[in-house]
mmCIF file with all atom_site columns, C-alpha atoms in Angstrom:
data_model
loop_
_atom_site.group_PDB
_atom_site.id
_atom_site.type_symbol
_atom_site.label_atom_id
_atom_site.label_alt_id
_atom_site.label_comp_id
_atom_site.label_asym_id
_atom_site.label_entity_id
_atom_site.label_seq_id
_atom_site.pdbx_PDB_ins_code
_atom_site.Cartn_x
_atom_site.Cartn_y
_atom_site.Cartn_z
_atom_site.occupancy
_atom_site.B_iso_or_equiv
_atom_site.pdbx_formal_charge
_atom_site.auth_seq_id
_atom_site.auth_comp_id
_atom_site.auth_asym_id
_atom_site.auth_atom_id
_atom_site.pdbx_PDB_model_num
ATOM 1  C CA . ILE F 1 1  ? -16.321 3.320  5.101  1.00 92.00 ? 78  ILE F CA 1
ATOM 2  C CA . THR F 1 2  ? -13.374 1.216  6.216  1.00 96.00 ? 79  THR F CA 1
ATOM 3  C CA . VAL F 1 3  ? -10.047 2.787  6.441  1.00 96.00 ? 80  VAL F CA 1
ATOM 4  C CA . GLY F 1 4  ? -6.726  0.953  6.782  1.00 96.00 ? 81  GLY F CA 1
ATOM 5  C CA . PHE F 1 5  ? -3.300  2.283  7.957  1.00 96.00 ? 82  PHE F CA 1
ATOM 6  C CA . ALA F 1 6  ? 0.023   1.044  6.833  1.00 95.00 ? 83  ALA F CA 1
ATOM 7  C CA . ALA F 1 7  ? 3.564   1.988  7.862  1.00 93.00 ? 84  ALA F CA 1
ATOM 8  C CA . GLU F 1 8  ? 5.862   1.145  5.049  1.00 93.00 ? 85  GLU F CA 1
ATOM 9  C CA . THR F 1 9  ? 9.687   1.491  4.424  1.00 92.00 ? 86  THR F CA 1
ATOM 10 C CA . ASN F 1 10 ? 9.884   0.965  0.631  1.00 93.00 ? 87  ASN F CA 1
ATOM 11 C CA . ASP F 1 11 ? 7.600   0.856  -2.337 1.00 95.00 ? 88  ASP F CA 1
ATOM 12 C CA . ILE F 1 12 ? 4.966   2.406  -0.059 1.00 95.00 ? 89  ILE F CA 1
ATOM 13 C CA . ILE F 1 13 ? 2.411   3.139  -2.774 1.00 95.00 ? 90  ILE F CA 1
ATOM 14 C CA . GLN F 1 14 ? 2.684   -0.293 -4.411 1.00 96.00 ? 91  GLN F CA 1
ATOM 15 C CA . HIS F 1 15 ? 2.356   -2.008 -1.013 1.00 96.00 ? 92  HIS F CA 1
ATOM 16 C CA . ALA F 1 16 ? -0.548  0.191  0.129  1.00 96.00 ? 93  ALA F CA 1
ATOM 17 C CA . GLN F 1 17 ? -2.428  -0.451 -3.168 1.00 96.00 ? 94  GLN F CA 1
ATOM 18 C CA . GLN F 1 18 ? -2.081  -4.262 -2.593 1.00 96.00 ? 95  GLN F CA 1
ATOM 19 C CA . LYS F 1 19 ? -3.295  -4.009 0.965  1.00 96.00 ? 96  LYS F CA 1
ATOM 20 C CA . LEU F 1 20 ? -6.221  -1.748 -0.265 1.00 97.00 ? 97  LEU F CA 1
ATOM 21 C CA . THR F 1 21 ? -7.260  -4.545 -2.702 1.00 96.00 ? 98  THR F CA 1
ATOM 22 C CA . HIS F 1 22 ? -6.249  -7.572 -0.409 1.00 96.00 ? 99  HIS F CA 1
ATOM 23 C CA . LYS F 1 23 ? -8.061  -6.158 2.636  1.00 96.00 ? 100 LYS F CA 1
ATOM 24 C CA . HIS F 1 24 ? -11.192 -5.170 0.767  1.00 97.00 ? 101 HIS F CA 1
ATOM 25 C CA . ILE F 1 25 ? -11.070 -1.722 2.333  1.00 97.00 ? 102 ILE F CA 1
ATOM 26 C CA . ASP F 1 26 ? -12.297 1.784  0.985  1.00 96.00 ? 103 ASP F CA 1
ATOM 27 C CA . MET F 1 27 ? -9.243  3.950  1.809  1.00 97.00 ? 104 MET F CA 1
ATOM 28 C CA . ILE F 1 28 ? -5.806  3.265  2.994  1.00 98.00 ? 105 ILE F CA 1
ATOM 29 C CA . CYS F 1 29 ? -3.482  5.815  4.785  1.00 97.00 ? 106 CYS F CA 1
ATOM 30 C CA . VAL F 1 30 ? 0.172   5.064  4.261  1.00 97.00 ? 107 VAL F CA 1
ATOM 31 C CA . ASN F 1 31 ? 3.280   6.692  5.543  1.00 95.00 ? 108 ASN F CA 1
ATOM 32 C CA . ASP F 1 32 ? 6.958   6.110  4.996  1.00 93.00 ? 109 ASP F CA 1
ATOM 33 C CA . VAL F 1 33 ? 8.534   5.378  8.266  1.00 91.00 ? 110 VAL F CA 1
ATOM 34 C CA . SER F 1 34 ? 12.020  5.248  6.966  1.00 90.00 ? 111 SER F CA 1
ATOM 35 C CA . LYS F 1 35 ? 12.050  9.006  6.814  1.00 87.00 ? 112 LYS F CA 1
ATOM 36 C CA . PRO F 1 36 ? 13.477  10.742 9.808  1.00 83.00 ? 113 PRO F CA 1
ATOM 37 C CA . TYR F 1 37 ? 11.492  13.231 11.791 1.00 85.00 ? 114 TYR F CA 1
ATOM 38 C CA . GLN F 1 38 ? 8.020   11.912 10.929 1.00 82.00 ? 115 GLN F CA 1
ATOM 39 C CA . GLY F 1 39 ? 5.963   8.924  11.969 1.00 79.00 ? 116 GLY F CA 1
ATOM 40 C CA . PHE F 1 40 ? 6.916   6.957  15.108 1.00 83.00 ? 117 PHE F CA 1
ATOM 41 C CA . HIS F 1 41 ? 8.628   9.121  17.898 1.00 83.00 ? 118 HIS F CA 1
ATOM 42 C CA . SER F 1 42 ? 7.632   12.278 16.343 1.00 87.00 ? 119 SER F CA 1
ATOM 43 C CA . ASP F 1 43 ? 4.732   14.698 16.617 1.00 91.00 ? 120 ASP F CA 1
ATOM 44 C CA . ASP F 1 44 ? 4.708   15.193 12.864 1.00 93.00 ? 121 ASP F CA 1
ATOM 45 C CA . ASN F 1 45 ? 3.870   13.070 9.991  1.00 94.00 ? 122 ASN F CA 1
ATOM 46 C CA . ALA F 1 46 ? 3.100   12.847 6.178  1.00 95.00 ? 123 ALA F CA 1
ATOM 47 C CA . VAL F 1 47 ? 0.701   10.326 4.473  1.00 96.00 ? 124 VAL F CA 1
ATOM 48 C CA . THR F 1 48 ? -0.744  9.425  1.202  1.00 97.00 ? 125 THR F CA 1
ATOM 49 C CA . LEU F 1 49 ? -4.535  8.579  1.176  1.00 98.00 ? 126 LEU F CA 1
ATOM 50 C CA . ILE F 1 50 ? -5.227  5.836  -1.529 1.00 97.00 ? 127 ILE F CA 1
ATOM 51 C CA . THR F 1 51 ? -8.650  4.807  -2.720 1.00 95.00 ? 128 THR F CA 1
ATOM 52 C CA . LYS F 1 52 ? -9.600  2.816  -5.849 1.00 93.00 ? 129 LYS F CA 1
ATOM 53 C CA . ASN F 1 53 ? -9.865  6.232  -7.718 1.00 93.00 ? 130 ASN F CA 1
ATOM 54 C CA . LYS F 1 54 ? -7.389  8.484  -6.472 1.00 94.00 ? 131 LYS F CA 1
ATOM 55 C CA . GLN F 1 55 ? -4.172  9.181  -4.387 1.00 96.00 ? 132 GLN F CA 1
ATOM 56 C CA . ILE F 1 56 ? -3.916  12.256 -2.275 1.00 97.00 ? 133 ILE F CA 1
ATOM 57 C CA . GLU F 1 57 ? -0.539  13.445 -0.759 1.00 97.00 ? 134 GLU F CA 1
ATOM 58 C CA . LEU F 1 58 ? -0.646  15.059 2.528  1.00 97.00 ? 135 LEU F CA 1
ATOM 59 C CA . PRO F 1 59 ? 2.561   16.948 3.446  1.00 96.00 ? 136 PRO F CA 1
ATOM 60 C CA . LEU F 1 60 ? 4.436   16.886 6.629  1.00 95.00 ? 137 LEU F CA 1
ATOM 61 C CA . MET F 1 61 ? 2.496   18.414 9.531  1.00 95.00 ? 138 MET F CA 1
ATOM 62 C CA . GLN F 1 62 ? 1.355   17.981 13.093 1.00 95.00 ? 139 GLN F CA 1
ATOM 63 C CA . LYS F 1 63 ? -0.298  14.712 13.574 1.00 94.00 ? 140 LYS F CA 1
ATOM 64 C CA . SER F 1 64 ? -3.339  16.464 15.203 1.00 95.00 ? 141 SER F CA 1
ATOM 65 C CA . ILE F 1 65 ? -3.857  18.505 12.075 1.00 97.00 ? 142 ILE F CA 1
ATOM 66 C CA . LEU F 1 66 ? -3.031  15.682 10.092 1.00 96.00 ? 143 LEU F CA 1
ATOM 67 C CA . ALA F 1 67 ? -5.731  13.575 11.655 1.00 95.00 ? 144 ALA F CA 1
ATOM 68 C CA . GLU F 1 68 ? -8.253  16.355 11.021 1.00 97.00 ? 145 GLU F CA 1
ATOM 69 C CA . GLN F 1 69 ? -7.477  16.409 7.389  1.00 96.00 ? 146 GLN F CA 1
ATOM 70 C CA . ILE F 1 70 ? -7.783  12.641 6.963  1.00 96.00 ? 147 ILE F CA 1
ATOM 71 C CA . MET F 1 71 ? -11.212 12.764 8.743  1.00 96.00 ? 148 MET F CA 1
ATOM 72 C CA . GLN F 1 72 ? -12.257 15.376 6.088  1.00 96.00 ? 149 GLN F CA 1
ATOM 73 C CA . HIS F 1 73 ? -11.189 13.253 3.211  1.00 94.00 ? 150 HIS F CA 1
ATOM 74 C CA . ILE F 1 74 ? -13.186 10.352 4.777  1.00 92.00 ? 151 ILE F CA 1
ATOM 75 C CA . LYS F 1 75 ? -16.319 12.698 4.964  1.00 93.00 ? 152 LYS F CA 1
ATOM 76 C CA . GLU F 1 76 ? -15.877 13.512 1.385  1.00 86.00 ? 153 GLU F CA 1
#
C-alpha cells in the first residue's frame, strides 16, 4: 500500500484527488495548512484520507493519536 501526504491551502479535496490519480497511489492523507492551530508548528492536526472509493474525515486531534488512526485505516 502506498500512501501519499499533501498539505494544501485551497481546494484541498480536489487537489488531493488529482494527486491520488497522478501519482498512482492507494491513499492520500491531506490537510488544510491555511487553518490556524493545526498542521505546521502545532501539536494538533486534522486530515482527510482519500482512496479511490472513499473519503474519511479525521477531526482535529493530537498528531500522535492522528498517526495511530491513519495507521488503523491503512491496515483496514
